[in-house]
């Protein structure tokens, strides 16, 4: 294995001839250098072939040998691939293609990758909403929850939350926004003034009624799912 940041990033900015054998490059250098830039260029030319090289790494289950590449590099390869596909095919088509490719993965692993892509601002809020709407109901809730639980909640999380049925939406706000950030048992120690700004944004964004606010701020609320 190469040592040193410069060697691991040796392919950054590289140019490839039209007939370049990306498959052989990945086979020879996987785990030795950062391949994300090469994967991106490959995906612009042949997205399915590039996915064929990335998929085996993403499909590995926890505990399996992952010595061929680091987890960070696995995600960076996926990120570069999806960015290239979205750039070439448009956000809607690119995301639908990515979801189709990720669908055979374990749900927990798929959620991990989707959250990672979303947190890196790879998609617009409208794209996030379209992607969330394409997920099965339970996975959609878990996806929206994972974004709501991020330390920097914002438009992407709101877009995913808005795709939920109203009762599920209220429960998620109760559990993952209000009580996660306020009160003695809050996990995120949000400053009072920052929480008030967030809570004002949430009330306005989701047009919460007085009755809904009362339910959200109560100590207990049943999971409606």
Coordinates of C-alpha atoms in Angstrom, one line a residue:
X1 CA 0.0 0.0 0.0
X2 CA 1.2 3.5 -0.8
X3 CA 1.9 5.7 2.1
X4 CA 1.4 9.5 2.3
X5 CA -1.5 11.7 1.2
X6 CA 0.2 12.8 -2.0
X7 CA 0.6 9.2 -3.2
X8 CA -2.9 8.2 -2.2
X9 CA -4.2 11.1 -4.3
X10 CA -2.0 10.4 -7.2
X11 CA -4.8 10.1 -9.7
X12 CA -6.5 13.5 -8.9
X13 CA -6.6 15.6 -12.1
X14 CA -5.5 12.7 -14.3
X15 CA -6.6 12.6 -17.9
X16 CA -7.7 9.4 -19.6
X17 CA -7.7 8.4 -23.3
X18 CA -11.0 7.4 -24.8
X19 CA -10.1 3.7 -24.8
X20 CA -8.7 3.7 -21.3
X21 CA -9.3 0.5 -19.3
X22 CA -10.8 1.7 -16.0
X23 CA -11.7 -1.8 -15.0
X24 CA -8.0 -2.8 -15.0
X25 CA -7.1 0.4 -13.1
X26 CA -9.5 -0.4 -10.3
X27 CA -8.4 -4.0 -10.2
X28 CA -4.7 -3.0 -9.9
X29 CA -4.9 0.0 -7.6
X30 CA -8.0 -0.6 -5.4
X31 CA -6.9 0.1 -1.8
X32 CA -3.6 1.6 -2.9
X33 CA -4.7 5.0 -4.1
X34 CA -7.8 7.1 -4.0
X35 CA -9.8 6.1 -7.0
X36 CA -12.8 8.5 -6.6
X37 CA -11.7 10.8 -9.4
X38 CA -11.2 7.9 -11.8
X39 CA -14.6 6.5 -10.8
X40 CA -16.1 9.8 -11.6
X41 CA -14.6 9.9 -15.1
X42 CA -15.6 6.3 -15.7
X43 CA -19.2 7.0 -14.7
X44 CA -19.4 9.9 -17.2
X45 CA -18.6 7.3 -19.9
X46 CA -20.3 4.2 -18.6
X47 CA -22.2 4.5 -15.4
X48 CA -23.2 0.8 -15.2
X49 CA -19.6 -0.4 -15.6
X50 CA -18.4 2.1 -12.9
X51 CA -21.2 0.9 -10.6
X52 CA -20.0 -2.7 -11.2
X53 CA -16.6 -1.8 -9.7
X54 CA -18.0 0.1 -6.8
X55 CA -20.9 -2.2 -5.8
X56 CA -18.8 -5.1 -4.3
X57 CA -17.2 -2.7 -1.8
X58 CA -20.5 -1.2 -0.7
X59 CA -22.1 -4.6 -0.4
X60 CA -19.6 -5.9 2.2
X61 CA -21.3 -6.5 5.5
X62 CA -19.8 -5.3 8.8
X63 CA -17.2 -7.8 10.0
X64 CA -16.2 -8.9 6.5
X65 CA -12.7 -8.2 5.2
X66 CA -12.5 -4.7 3.9
X67 CA -8.8 -4.6 3.6
X68 CA -9.0 -3.8 -0.1
X69 CA -10.2 -0.2 0.6
X70 CA -11.0 2.1 3.5
X71 CA -14.7 2.8 4.4
X72 CA -14.1 6.5 3.6
X73 CA -12.8 5.7 0.2
X74 CA -15.8 3.3 -0.4
X75 CA -18.1 6.2 0.2
X76 CA -16.0 8.7 -1.8
X77 CA -16.2 6.3 -4.8
X78 CA -20.0 6.1 -4.5
X79 CA -20.2 9.9 -4.0
X80 CA -18.1 10.6 -7.1
X81 CA -20.1 8.1 -9.1
X82 CA -23.4 9.6 -8.2
X83 CA -22.2 13.1 -8.7
X84 CA -21.1 12.2 -12.2
X85 CA -24.3 10.5 -13.1
X86 CA -26.4 13.4 -11.8
X87 CA -24.2 15.9 -13.7
X88 CA -24.7 13.9 -16.9
X89 CA -28.3 12.7 -16.6
X90 CA -29.9 15.4 -14.5
X91 CA -30.8 15.2 -10.8
X92 CA -34.1 13.3 -11.1
X93 CA -32.9 10.7 -13.5
X94 CA -29.5 10.4 -11.7
X95 CA -31.1 9.9 -8.3
X96 CA -33.6 7.3 -9.5
X97 CA -30.7 5.4 -11.1
X98 CA -28.7 5.6 -7.9
X99 CA -31.7 4.4 -5.8
X100 CA -32.2 1.5 -8.2
X101 CA -28.6 0.4 -7.8
X102 CA -28.6 0.7 -4.0
X103 CA -31.9 -1.1 -3.6
X104 CA -30.4 -4.6 -3.3
X105 CA -28.3 -3.5 -0.3
X106 CA -29.2 -4.1 3.3
X107 CA -31.7 -1.4 4.4
X108 CA -29.4 -0.1 7.2
X109 CA -26.4 0.1 4.8
X110 CA -28.5 1.8 2.1
X111 CA -29.7 4.3 4.7
X112 CA -26.1 5.0 5.7
X113 CA -25.1 5.8 2.1
X114 CA -28.2 7.9 1.3
X115 CA -27.8 9.9 4.5
X116 CA -24.1 10.5 3.6
X117 CA -24.9 11.7 0.1
X118 CA -27.7 14.0 1.5
X119 CA -25.5 15.5 4.2
X120 CA -22.9 16.4 1.7
X121 CA -25.4 18.5 -0.2
X122 CA -25.2 16.3 -3.3
X123 CA -28.9 16.9 -4.0
X124 CA -31.2 19.9 -3.9
X125 CA -34.1 19.9 -1.3
X126 CA -36.4 19.1 -4.2
X127 CA -34.2 16.2 -5.1
X128 CA -34.2 15.0 -1.5
X129 CA -38.0 15.1 -1.5
X130 CA -38.2 13.1 -4.7
X131 CA -35.7 10.5 -3.4
X132 CA -37.5 10.2 0.0
X133 CA -40.9 9.7 -1.8
X134 CA -39.4 6.8 -3.7
X135 CA -38.5 4.9 -0.5
X136 CA -40.7 2.4 1.2
X137 CA -42.7 4.0 4.1
X138 CA -40.5 2.7 7.0
X139 CA -37.3 3.5 5.2
X140 CA -38.6 7.0 4.3
X141 CA -39.3 7.7 8.0
X142 CA -35.8 6.4 9.0
X143 CA -34.2 8.5 6.2
X144 CA -36.0 11.7 7.3
X145 CA -35.2 10.9 10.9
X146 CA -31.5 10.5 10.2
X147 CA -31.5 14.0 8.5
X148 CA -33.5 15.5 11.4
X149 CA -31.0 14.2 13.9
X150 CA -28.1 15.9 12.2
X151 CA -26.5 18.7 14.2
X152 CA -27.1 21.2 11.4
X153 CA -30.7 20.6 10.5
X154 CA -31.9 22.6 7.5
X155 CA -33.7 22.6 4.1
X156 CA -32.7 19.0 3.1
X157 CA -34.1 17.6 6.4
X158 CA -37.3 19.6 6.1
X159 CA -37.8 18.4 2.5
X160 CA -37.6 14.8 3.6
X161 CA -39.9 15.3 6.6
X162 CA -42.5 16.9 4.4
X163 CA -42.9 13.7 2.4
X164 CA -44.2 11.8 5.5
X165 CA -47.9 11.3 6.4
X166 CA -49.0 14.0 8.8
X167 CA -49.1 11.8 11.9
X168 CA -45.6 10.4 11.2
X169 CA -44.4 14.0 10.6
X170 CA -45.7 15.2 13.9
X171 CA -44.1 12.2 15.8
X172 CA -40.8 12.8 14.1
X173 CA -40.8 16.5 15.0
X174 CA -41.8 15.5 18.6
X175 CA -39.0 12.9 18.9
X176 CA -36.2 14.1 16.7
X177 CA -36.4 17.8 16.7
X178 CA -38.2 19.2 19.8
X179 CA -37.3 16.7 22.5
X180 CA -33.9 15.9 21.1
X181 CA -32.9 19.5 21.4
X182 CA -34.8 20.8 24.4
X183 CA -35.3 19.9 28.1
X184 CA -33.1 18.1 30.6
X185 CA -32.8 14.9 28.6
X186 CA -31.9 16.6 25.3
X187 CA -29.0 14.9 23.4
X188 CA -28.1 18.0 21.5
X189 CA -27.3 20.8 23.9
X190 CA -28.7 23.6 21.7
X191 CA -28.5 27.1 23.2
X192 CA -31.9 28.4 24.1
X193 CA -31.8 31.3 21.6
X194 CA -30.7 28.9 18.8
X195 CA -33.5 26.4 19.7
X196 CA -36.1 29.1 19.7
X197 CA -35.0 30.1 16.1
X198 CA -35.2 26.5 15.0
X199 CA -38.5 25.9 16.7
X200 CA -40.0 29.0 15.1
X201 CA -38.7 27.8 11.7
X202 CA -40.3 24.4 12.2
X203 CA -43.7 25.8 13.3
X204 CA -43.8 28.0 10.3
X205 CA -42.4 25.5 7.8
X206 CA -44.9 22.8 8.7
X207 CA -47.8 25.1 9.5
X208 CA -48.3 23.5 12.9
X209 CA -51.6 24.2 14.6
X210 CA -52.0 24.9 18.3
X211 CA -53.3 21.4 18.9
X212 CA -50.3 19.9 17.0
X213 CA -47.9 22.0 18.9
X214 CA -49.4 20.8 22.2
X215 CA -49.0 17.2 21.1
X216 CA -45.4 17.7 20.0
X217 CA -44.3 19.4 23.2
X218 CA -46.0 16.9 25.4
X219 CA -43.8 14.4 27.3
X220 CA -45.1 11.3 25.6
X221 CA -46.4 10.6 22.1
X222 CA -47.1 7.2 20.6
X223 CA -45.3 6.1 17.5
X224 CA -48.1 6.0 14.9
X225 CA -46.4 3.6 12.6

